[in-house]
mmCIF file of C-alpha atoms in Angstrom:
data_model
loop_
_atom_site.group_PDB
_atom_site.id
_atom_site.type_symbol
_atom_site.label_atom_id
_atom_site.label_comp_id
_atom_site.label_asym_id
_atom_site.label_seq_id
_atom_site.Cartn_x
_atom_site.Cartn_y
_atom_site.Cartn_z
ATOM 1 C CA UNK A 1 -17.178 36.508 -24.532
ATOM 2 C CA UNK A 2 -17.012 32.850 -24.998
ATOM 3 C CA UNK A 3 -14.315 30.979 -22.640
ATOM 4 C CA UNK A 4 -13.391 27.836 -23.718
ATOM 5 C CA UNK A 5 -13.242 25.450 -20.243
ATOM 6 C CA UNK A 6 -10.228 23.448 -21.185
ATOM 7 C CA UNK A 7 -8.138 26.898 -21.551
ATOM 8 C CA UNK A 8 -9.307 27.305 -18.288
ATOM 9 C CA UNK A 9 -7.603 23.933 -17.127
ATOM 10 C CA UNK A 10 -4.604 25.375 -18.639
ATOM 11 C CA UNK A 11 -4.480 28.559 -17.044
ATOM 12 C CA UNK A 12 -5.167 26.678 -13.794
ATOM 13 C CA UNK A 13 -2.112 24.262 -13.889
ATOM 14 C CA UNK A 14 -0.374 27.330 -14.755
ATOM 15 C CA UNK A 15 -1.104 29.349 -11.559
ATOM 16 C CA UNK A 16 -0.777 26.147 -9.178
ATOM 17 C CA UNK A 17 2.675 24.827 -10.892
ATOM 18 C CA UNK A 18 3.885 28.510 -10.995
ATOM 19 C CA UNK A 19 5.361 28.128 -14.834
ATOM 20 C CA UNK A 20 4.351 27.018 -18.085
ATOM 21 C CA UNK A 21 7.054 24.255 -18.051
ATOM 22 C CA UNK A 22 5.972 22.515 -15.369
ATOM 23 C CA UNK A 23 2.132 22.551 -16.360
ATOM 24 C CA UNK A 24 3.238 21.895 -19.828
ATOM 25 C CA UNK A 25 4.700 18.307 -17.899
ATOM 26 C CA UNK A 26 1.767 17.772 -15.670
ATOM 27 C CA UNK A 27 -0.867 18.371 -18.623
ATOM 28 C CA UNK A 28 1.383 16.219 -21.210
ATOM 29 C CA UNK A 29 1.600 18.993 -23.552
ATOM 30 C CA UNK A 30 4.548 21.082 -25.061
ATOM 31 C CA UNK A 31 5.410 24.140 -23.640
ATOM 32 C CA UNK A 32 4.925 25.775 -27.038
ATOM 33 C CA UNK A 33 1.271 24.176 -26.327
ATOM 34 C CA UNK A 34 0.484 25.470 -23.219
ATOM 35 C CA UNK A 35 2.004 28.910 -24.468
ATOM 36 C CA UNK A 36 -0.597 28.675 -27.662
ATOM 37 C CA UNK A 37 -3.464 27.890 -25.495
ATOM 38 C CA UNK A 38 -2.836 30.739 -23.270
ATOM 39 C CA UNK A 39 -2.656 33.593 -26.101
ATOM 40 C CA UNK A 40 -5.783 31.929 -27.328
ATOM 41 C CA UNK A 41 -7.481 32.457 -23.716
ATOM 42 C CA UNK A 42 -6.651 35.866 -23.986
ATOM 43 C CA UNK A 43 -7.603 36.457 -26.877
ATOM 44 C CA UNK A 44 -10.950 34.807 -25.969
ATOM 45 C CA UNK A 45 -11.238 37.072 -22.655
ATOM 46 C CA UNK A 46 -9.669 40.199 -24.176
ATOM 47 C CA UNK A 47 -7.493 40.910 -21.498
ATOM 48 C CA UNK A 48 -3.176 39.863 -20.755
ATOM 49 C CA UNK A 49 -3.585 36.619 -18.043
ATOM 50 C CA UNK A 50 0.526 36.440 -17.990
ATOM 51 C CA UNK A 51 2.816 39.049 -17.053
ATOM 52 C CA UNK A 52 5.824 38.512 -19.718
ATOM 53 C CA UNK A 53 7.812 41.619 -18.804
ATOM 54 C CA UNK A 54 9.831 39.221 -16.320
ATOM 55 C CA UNK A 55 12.153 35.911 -17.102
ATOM 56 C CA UNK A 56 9.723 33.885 -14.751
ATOM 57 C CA UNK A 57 6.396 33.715 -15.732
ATOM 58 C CA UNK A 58 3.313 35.213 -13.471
ATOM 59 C CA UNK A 59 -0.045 35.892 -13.283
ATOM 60 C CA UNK A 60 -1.287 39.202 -14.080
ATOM 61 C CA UNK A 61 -3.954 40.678 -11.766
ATOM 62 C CA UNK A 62 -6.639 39.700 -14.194
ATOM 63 C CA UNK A 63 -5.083 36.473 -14.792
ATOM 64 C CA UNK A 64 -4.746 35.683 -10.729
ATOM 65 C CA UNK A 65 -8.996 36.438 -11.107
ATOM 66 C CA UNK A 66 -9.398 34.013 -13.834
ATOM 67 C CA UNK A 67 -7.629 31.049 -12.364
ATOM 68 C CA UNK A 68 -9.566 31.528 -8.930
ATOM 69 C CA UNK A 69 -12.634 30.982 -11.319
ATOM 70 C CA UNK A 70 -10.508 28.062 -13.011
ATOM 71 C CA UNK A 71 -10.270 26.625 -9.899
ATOM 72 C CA UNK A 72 -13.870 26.463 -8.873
ATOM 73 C CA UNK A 73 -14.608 25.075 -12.488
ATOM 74 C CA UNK A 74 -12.712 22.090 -11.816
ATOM 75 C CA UNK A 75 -13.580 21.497 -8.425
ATOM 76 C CA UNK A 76 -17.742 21.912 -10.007
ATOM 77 C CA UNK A 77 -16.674 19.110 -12.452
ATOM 78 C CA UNK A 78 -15.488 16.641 -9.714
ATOM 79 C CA UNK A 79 -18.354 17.308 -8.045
ATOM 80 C CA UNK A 80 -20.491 16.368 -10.919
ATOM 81 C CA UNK A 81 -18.298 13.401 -11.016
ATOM 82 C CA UNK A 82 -19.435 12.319 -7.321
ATOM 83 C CA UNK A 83 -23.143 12.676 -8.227
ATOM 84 C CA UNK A 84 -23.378 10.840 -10.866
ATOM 85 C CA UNK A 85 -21.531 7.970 -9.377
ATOM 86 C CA UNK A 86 -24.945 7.867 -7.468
ATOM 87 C CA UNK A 87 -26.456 6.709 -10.751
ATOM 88 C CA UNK A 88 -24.449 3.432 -11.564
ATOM 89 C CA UNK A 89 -23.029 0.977 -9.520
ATOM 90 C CA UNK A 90 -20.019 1.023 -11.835
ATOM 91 C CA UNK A 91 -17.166 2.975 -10.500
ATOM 92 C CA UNK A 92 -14.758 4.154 -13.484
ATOM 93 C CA UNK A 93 -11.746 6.555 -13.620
ATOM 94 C CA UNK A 94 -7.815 6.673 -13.267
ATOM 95 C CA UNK A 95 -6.773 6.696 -9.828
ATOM 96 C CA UNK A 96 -3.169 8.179 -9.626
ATOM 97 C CA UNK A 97 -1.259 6.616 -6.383
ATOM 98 C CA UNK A 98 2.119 7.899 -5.621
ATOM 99 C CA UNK A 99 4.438 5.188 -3.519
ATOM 100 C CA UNK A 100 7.835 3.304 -2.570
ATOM 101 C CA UNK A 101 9.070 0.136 -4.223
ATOM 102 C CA UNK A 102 8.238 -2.350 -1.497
ATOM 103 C CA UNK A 103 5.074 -0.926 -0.480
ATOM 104 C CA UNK A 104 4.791 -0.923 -4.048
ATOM 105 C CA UNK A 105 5.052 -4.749 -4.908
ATOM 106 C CA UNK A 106 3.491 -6.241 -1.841
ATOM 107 C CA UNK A 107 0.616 -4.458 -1.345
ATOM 108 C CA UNK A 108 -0.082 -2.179 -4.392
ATOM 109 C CA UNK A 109 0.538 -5.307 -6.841
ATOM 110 C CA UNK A 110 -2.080 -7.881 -4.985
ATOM 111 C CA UNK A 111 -4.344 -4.917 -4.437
ATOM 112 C CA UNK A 112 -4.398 -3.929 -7.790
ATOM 113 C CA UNK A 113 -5.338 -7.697 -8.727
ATOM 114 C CA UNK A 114 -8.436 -7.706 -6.423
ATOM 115 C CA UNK A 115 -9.104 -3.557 -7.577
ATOM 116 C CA UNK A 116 -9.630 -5.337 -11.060
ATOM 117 C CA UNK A 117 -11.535 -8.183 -10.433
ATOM 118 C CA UNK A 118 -14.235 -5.975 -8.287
ATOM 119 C CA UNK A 119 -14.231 -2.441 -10.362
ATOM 120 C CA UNK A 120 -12.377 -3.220 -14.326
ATOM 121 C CA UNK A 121 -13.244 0.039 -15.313
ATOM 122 C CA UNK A 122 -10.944 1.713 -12.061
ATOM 123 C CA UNK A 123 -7.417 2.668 -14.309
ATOM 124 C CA UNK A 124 -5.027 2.596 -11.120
ATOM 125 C CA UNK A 125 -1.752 4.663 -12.438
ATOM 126 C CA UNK A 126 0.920 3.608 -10.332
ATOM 127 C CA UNK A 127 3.896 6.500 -9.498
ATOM 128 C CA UNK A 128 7.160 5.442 -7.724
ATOM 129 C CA UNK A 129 7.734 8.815 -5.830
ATOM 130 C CA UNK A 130 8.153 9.909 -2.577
ATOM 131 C CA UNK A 131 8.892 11.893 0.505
ATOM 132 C CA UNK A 132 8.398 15.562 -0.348
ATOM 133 C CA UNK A 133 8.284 15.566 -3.931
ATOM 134 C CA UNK A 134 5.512 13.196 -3.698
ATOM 135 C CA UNK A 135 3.612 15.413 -1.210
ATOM 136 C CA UNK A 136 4.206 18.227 -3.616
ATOM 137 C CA UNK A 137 2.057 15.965 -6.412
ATOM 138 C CA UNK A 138 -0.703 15.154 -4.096
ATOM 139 C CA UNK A 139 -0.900 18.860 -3.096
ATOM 140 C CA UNK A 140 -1.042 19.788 -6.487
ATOM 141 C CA UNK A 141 -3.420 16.994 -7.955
ATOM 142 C CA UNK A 142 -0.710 15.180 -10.071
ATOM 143 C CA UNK A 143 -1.407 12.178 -7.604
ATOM 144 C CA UNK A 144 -4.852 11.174 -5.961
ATOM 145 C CA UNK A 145 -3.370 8.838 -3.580
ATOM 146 C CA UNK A 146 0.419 9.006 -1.566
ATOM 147 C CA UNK A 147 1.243 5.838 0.474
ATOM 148 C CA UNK A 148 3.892 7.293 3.220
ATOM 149 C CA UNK A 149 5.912 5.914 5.561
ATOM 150 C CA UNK A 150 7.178 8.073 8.991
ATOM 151 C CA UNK A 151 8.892 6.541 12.267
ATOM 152 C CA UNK A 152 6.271 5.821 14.789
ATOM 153 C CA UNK A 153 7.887 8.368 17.111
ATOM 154 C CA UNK A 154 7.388 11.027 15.512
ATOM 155 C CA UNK A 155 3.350 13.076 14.685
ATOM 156 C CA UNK A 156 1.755 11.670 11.774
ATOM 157 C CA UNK A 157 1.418 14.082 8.641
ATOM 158 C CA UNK A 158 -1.417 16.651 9.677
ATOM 159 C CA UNK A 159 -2.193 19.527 7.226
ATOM 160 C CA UNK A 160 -5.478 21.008 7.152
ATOM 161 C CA UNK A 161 -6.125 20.079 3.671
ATOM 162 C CA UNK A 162 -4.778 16.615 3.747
ATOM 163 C CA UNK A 163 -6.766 13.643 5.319
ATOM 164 C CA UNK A 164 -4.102 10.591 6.893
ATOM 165 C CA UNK A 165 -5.535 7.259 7.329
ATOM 166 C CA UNK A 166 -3.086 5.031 9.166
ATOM 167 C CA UNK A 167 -2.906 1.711 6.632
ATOM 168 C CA UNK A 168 -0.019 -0.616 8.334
ATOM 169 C CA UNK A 169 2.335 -0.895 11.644
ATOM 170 C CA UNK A 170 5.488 -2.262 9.889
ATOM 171 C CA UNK A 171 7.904 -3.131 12.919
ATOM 172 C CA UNK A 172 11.544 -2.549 12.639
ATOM 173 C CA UNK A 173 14.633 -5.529 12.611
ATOM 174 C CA UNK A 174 17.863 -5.442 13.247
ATOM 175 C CA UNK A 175 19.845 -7.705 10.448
ATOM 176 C CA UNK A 176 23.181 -8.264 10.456
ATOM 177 C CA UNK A 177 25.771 -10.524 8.320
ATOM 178 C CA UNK A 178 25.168 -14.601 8.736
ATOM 179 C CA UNK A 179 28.686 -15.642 9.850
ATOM 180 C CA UNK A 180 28.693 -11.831 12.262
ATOM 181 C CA UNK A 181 28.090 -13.168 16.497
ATOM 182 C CA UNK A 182 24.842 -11.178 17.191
ATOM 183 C CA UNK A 183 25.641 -8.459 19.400
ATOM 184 C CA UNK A 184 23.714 -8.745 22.936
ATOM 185 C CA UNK A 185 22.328 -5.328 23.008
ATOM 186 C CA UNK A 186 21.329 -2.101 21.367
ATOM 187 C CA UNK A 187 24.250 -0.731 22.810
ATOM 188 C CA UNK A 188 26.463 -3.134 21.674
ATOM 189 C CA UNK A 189 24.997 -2.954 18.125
ATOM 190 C CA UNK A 190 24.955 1.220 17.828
ATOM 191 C CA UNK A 191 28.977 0.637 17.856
ATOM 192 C CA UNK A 192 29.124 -1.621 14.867
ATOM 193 C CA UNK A 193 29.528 -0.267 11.109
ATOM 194 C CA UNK A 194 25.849 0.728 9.907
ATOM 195 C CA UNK A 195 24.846 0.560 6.368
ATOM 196 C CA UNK A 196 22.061 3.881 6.803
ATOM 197 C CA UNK A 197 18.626 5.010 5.532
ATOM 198 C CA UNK A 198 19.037 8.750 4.321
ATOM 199 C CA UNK A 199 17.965 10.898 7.662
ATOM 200 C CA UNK A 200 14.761 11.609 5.823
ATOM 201 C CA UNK A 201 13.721 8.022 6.006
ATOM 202 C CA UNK A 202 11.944 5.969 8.453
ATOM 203 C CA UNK A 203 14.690 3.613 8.958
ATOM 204 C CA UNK A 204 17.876 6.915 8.837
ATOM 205 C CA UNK A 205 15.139 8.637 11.655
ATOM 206 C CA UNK A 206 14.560 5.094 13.566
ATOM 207 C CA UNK A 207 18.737 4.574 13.768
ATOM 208 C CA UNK A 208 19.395 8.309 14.411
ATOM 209 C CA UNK A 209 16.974 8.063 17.929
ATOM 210 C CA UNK A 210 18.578 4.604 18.729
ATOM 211 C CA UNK A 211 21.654 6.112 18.206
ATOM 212 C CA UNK A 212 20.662 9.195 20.803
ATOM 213 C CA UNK A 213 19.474 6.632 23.108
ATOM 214 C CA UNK A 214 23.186 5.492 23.873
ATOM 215 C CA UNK A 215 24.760 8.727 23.416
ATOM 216 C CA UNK A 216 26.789 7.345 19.834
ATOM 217 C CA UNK A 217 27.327 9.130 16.980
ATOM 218 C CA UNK A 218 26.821 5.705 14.801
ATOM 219 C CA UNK A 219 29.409 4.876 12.629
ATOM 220 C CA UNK A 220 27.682 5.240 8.587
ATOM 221 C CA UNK A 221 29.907 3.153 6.527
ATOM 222 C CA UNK A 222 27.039 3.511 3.724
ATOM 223 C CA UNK A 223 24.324 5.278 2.750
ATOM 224 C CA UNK A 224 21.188 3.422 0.794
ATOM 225 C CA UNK A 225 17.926 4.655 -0.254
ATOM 226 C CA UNK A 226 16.729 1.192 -1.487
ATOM 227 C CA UNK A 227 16.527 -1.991 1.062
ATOM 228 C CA UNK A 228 17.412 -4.303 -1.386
ATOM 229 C CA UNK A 229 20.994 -2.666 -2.126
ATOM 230 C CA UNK A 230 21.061 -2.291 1.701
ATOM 231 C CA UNK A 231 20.609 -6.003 2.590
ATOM 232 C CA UNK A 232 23.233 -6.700 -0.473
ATOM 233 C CA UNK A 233 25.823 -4.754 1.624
ATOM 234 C CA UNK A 234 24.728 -6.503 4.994
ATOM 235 C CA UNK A 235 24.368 -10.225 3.454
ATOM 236 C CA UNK A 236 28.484 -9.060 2.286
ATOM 237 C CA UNK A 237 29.746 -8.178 5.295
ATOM 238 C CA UNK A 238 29.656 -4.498 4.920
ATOM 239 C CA UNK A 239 27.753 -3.432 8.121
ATOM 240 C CA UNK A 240 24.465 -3.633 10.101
ATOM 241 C CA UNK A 241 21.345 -2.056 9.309
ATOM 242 C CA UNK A 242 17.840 -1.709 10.328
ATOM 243 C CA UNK A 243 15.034 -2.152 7.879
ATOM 244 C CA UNK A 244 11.221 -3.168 8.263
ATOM 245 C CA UNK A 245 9.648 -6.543 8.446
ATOM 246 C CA UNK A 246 8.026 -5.873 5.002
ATOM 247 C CA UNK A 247 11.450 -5.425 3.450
ATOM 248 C CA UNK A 248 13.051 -8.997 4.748
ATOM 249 C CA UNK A 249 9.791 -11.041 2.491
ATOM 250 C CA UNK A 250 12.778 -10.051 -0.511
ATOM 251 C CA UNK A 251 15.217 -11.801 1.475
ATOM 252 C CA UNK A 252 16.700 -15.045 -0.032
ATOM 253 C CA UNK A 253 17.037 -17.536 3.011
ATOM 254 C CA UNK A 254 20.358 -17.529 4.642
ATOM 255 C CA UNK A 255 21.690 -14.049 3.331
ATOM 256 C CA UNK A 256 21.179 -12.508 6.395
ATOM 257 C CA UNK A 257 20.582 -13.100 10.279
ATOM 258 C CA UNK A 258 17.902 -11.260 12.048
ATOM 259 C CA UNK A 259 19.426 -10.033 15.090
ATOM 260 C CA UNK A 260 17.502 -11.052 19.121
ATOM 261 C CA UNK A 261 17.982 -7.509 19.596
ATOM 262 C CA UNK A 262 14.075 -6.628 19.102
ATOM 263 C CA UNK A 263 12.271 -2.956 20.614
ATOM 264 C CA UNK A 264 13.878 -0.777 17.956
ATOM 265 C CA UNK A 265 10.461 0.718 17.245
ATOM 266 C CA UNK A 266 8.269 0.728 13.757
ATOM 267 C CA UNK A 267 7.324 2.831 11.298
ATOM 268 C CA UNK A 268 4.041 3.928 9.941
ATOM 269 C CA UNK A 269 2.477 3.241 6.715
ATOM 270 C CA UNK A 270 -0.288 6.035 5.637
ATOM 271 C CA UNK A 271 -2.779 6.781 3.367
ATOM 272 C CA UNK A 272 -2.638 10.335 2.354
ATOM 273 C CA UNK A 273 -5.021 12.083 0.102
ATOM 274 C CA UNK A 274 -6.348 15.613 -0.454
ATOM 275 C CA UNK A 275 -9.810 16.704 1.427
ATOM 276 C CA UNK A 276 -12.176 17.708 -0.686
ATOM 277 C CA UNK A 277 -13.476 21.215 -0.970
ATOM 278 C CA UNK A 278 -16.345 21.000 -2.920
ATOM 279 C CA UNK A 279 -20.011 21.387 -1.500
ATOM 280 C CA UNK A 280 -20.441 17.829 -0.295
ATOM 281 C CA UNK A 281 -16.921 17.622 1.339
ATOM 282 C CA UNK A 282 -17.447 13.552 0.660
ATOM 283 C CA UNK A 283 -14.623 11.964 -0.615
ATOM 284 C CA UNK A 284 -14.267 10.602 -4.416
ATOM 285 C CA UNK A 285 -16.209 7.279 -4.208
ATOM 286 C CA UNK A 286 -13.453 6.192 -6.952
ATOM 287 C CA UNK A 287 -10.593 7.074 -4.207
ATOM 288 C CA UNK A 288 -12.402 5.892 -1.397
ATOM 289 C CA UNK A 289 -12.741 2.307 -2.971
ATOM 290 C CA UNK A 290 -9.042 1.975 -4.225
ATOM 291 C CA UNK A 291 -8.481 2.716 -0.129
ATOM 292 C CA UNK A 292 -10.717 0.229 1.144
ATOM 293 C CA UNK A 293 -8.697 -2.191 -1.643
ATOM 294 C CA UNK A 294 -5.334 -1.187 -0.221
ATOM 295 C CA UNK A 295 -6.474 -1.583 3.152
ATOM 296 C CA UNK A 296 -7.340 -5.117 2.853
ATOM 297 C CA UNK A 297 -3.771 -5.954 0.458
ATOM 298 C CA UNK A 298 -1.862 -4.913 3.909
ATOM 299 C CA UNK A 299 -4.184 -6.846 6.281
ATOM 300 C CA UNK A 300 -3.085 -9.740 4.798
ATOM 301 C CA UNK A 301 0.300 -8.933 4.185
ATOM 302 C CA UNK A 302 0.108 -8.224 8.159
ATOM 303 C CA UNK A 303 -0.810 -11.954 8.419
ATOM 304 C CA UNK A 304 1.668 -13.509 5.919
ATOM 305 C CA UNK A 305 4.711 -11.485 8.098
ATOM 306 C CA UNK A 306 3.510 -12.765 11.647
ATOM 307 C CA UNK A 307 3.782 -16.372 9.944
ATOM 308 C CA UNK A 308 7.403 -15.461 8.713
ATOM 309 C CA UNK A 309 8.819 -13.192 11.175
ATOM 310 C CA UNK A 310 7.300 -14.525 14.324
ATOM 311 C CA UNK A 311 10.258 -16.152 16.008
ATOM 312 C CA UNK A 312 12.584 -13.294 17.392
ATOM 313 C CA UNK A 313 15.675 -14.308 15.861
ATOM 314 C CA UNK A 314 15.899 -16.329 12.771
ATOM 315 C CA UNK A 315 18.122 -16.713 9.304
ATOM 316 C CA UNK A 316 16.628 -15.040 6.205
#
């Protein structure tokens, strides 16, 4: 019986992703692919691997057997990887990180630049996704590296086979419109016409506990994923909102005021990758370096806001 390893990979993305369509997108083959490589595997093996007798496709009990064994392949083969990095000082390999837009262009892009001046041969493959679907990735392998954000009140991210790594404190502002009189408290602003983060947000949680602070149901005029359309709608008139520090380096000067009203709380920028299982436990050396990398892009960026931002209330 002769198994051919890269059937193997097949079967594998087939029992994690639970369906040949989405293995078929995670593999970048066909589905008519993936289906061909799987009759071939069984062929190969002798046996059925996938129950057809149902619309959704499963694992029969000697397929469930076979992708256990798939599993342990791969996680040999990344092993190997780690070892041999022993043998050369040159670190190679795609990197997939999954992240947001602004963490995106001001501290993946510069990061990236000093990534390929240290290590060429690291391929960083840049993904904008996030909150759950992104998580889903990591879990999954689709993504080696998930930049998160989370308000800073509530637990970071702990799952037993995730490892956080806090990168960046980004502290909250409130910004209103330029020609709007800056309200002189938090209780005073909660009243006001709020141009929202979606709840599942840092910035939706960070207004919803303001907002139970003061006992106000705030008043959502709009509801923006993206800061820059959110600033857009505050630099118009349209409402008050509260974003990060890191999203006001976008901000023309003038298009907004940054309200006094300061204690609003922060968010917190993670590193989130998957802990290894194989026999070492160590961490991919290629991973570990793209880290270090990041880390350093949001040190500085941490120095180029306090320069901006320092003053407590200023026109952006």
């Amino acid at each position: 019986m002769d198994i051919d390893p890269r059937r193997l990979r097949v079967l594998h993305e087939v029992a994690r992703r639970g369906g040949v369509m989405r293995a078929a997108e995670a593999l970048f083959l066909t589905p008519s692919a993936v289906s061909q490589q799987l009759a071939q595997l069984e062929r190969e093996v002798g046996l059925a691997l996938i129950d057809r007798s149902q619309r959704s496709v499963s694992l029969t009990p000697a397929g469930r057997v076979l992708a256990g064994y798939a599993e342990r392949v791969e996680e040999e083969l990344i092993e190997a990887k780690r070892e041999l990095t022993r043998f050369t000082e040159r670190l190679a390999g795609p990197v997939r990180i999954a992240a947001f837009p602004t963490v995106i262009k001001h501290v993946l892009v510069p990061a990236m630049r000093e990534l390929a001046a240290r290590h060429p041969r690291i391929t960083p493959v840049i993904h904008e996704i996030y909150g759950q679907p992104a998580l889903q990735e990591l879990r999954l392998g689709a993504v080696d590296v998930l930049i998160t954000e989370q308000d800073m009140s509530l637990p970071a991210l702990s799952q037993p086979s995730l490892s956080t790594r806090l990168l960046y404190v980004d502290e909250y502002r409130i910004v209103v419109p330029p020609d709007w009189p800056d309200p002189p408290s938090a209780a005073d602003l909660i009243r006001l016409p709020w141009v929202a983060s979606e709840p599942n947000q840092a910035c939706g949680q960070a207004l919803e506990r303001l907002a139970g602070l003061h006992g106000v149901e705030p008043r959502k005029t709009h509801v923006i994923t993206e800061f820059g359309p959110t600033l857009a709608l505050v630099a118009a008139g349209h409402g008050v909102a509260v974003v990060p520090a890191l999203a006001l380096l976008d901000v023309p000067e003038g298009e907004v005021r940054v309200s006094e009203v300061r204690d609003v709380g922060s968010r917190r920028l993670d590193a989130v990758t998957r802990i290894s299982r194989t026999r070492s436990g160590e961490p991919d050396p290629v991973q570990a370096v793209v880290i270090g990398v990041i880390e350093e892009a949001t040190a500085a960026l941490e120095l180029s806001l306090r320069g901006r931002l320092g003053e407590p209330s200023r026109e952006l």
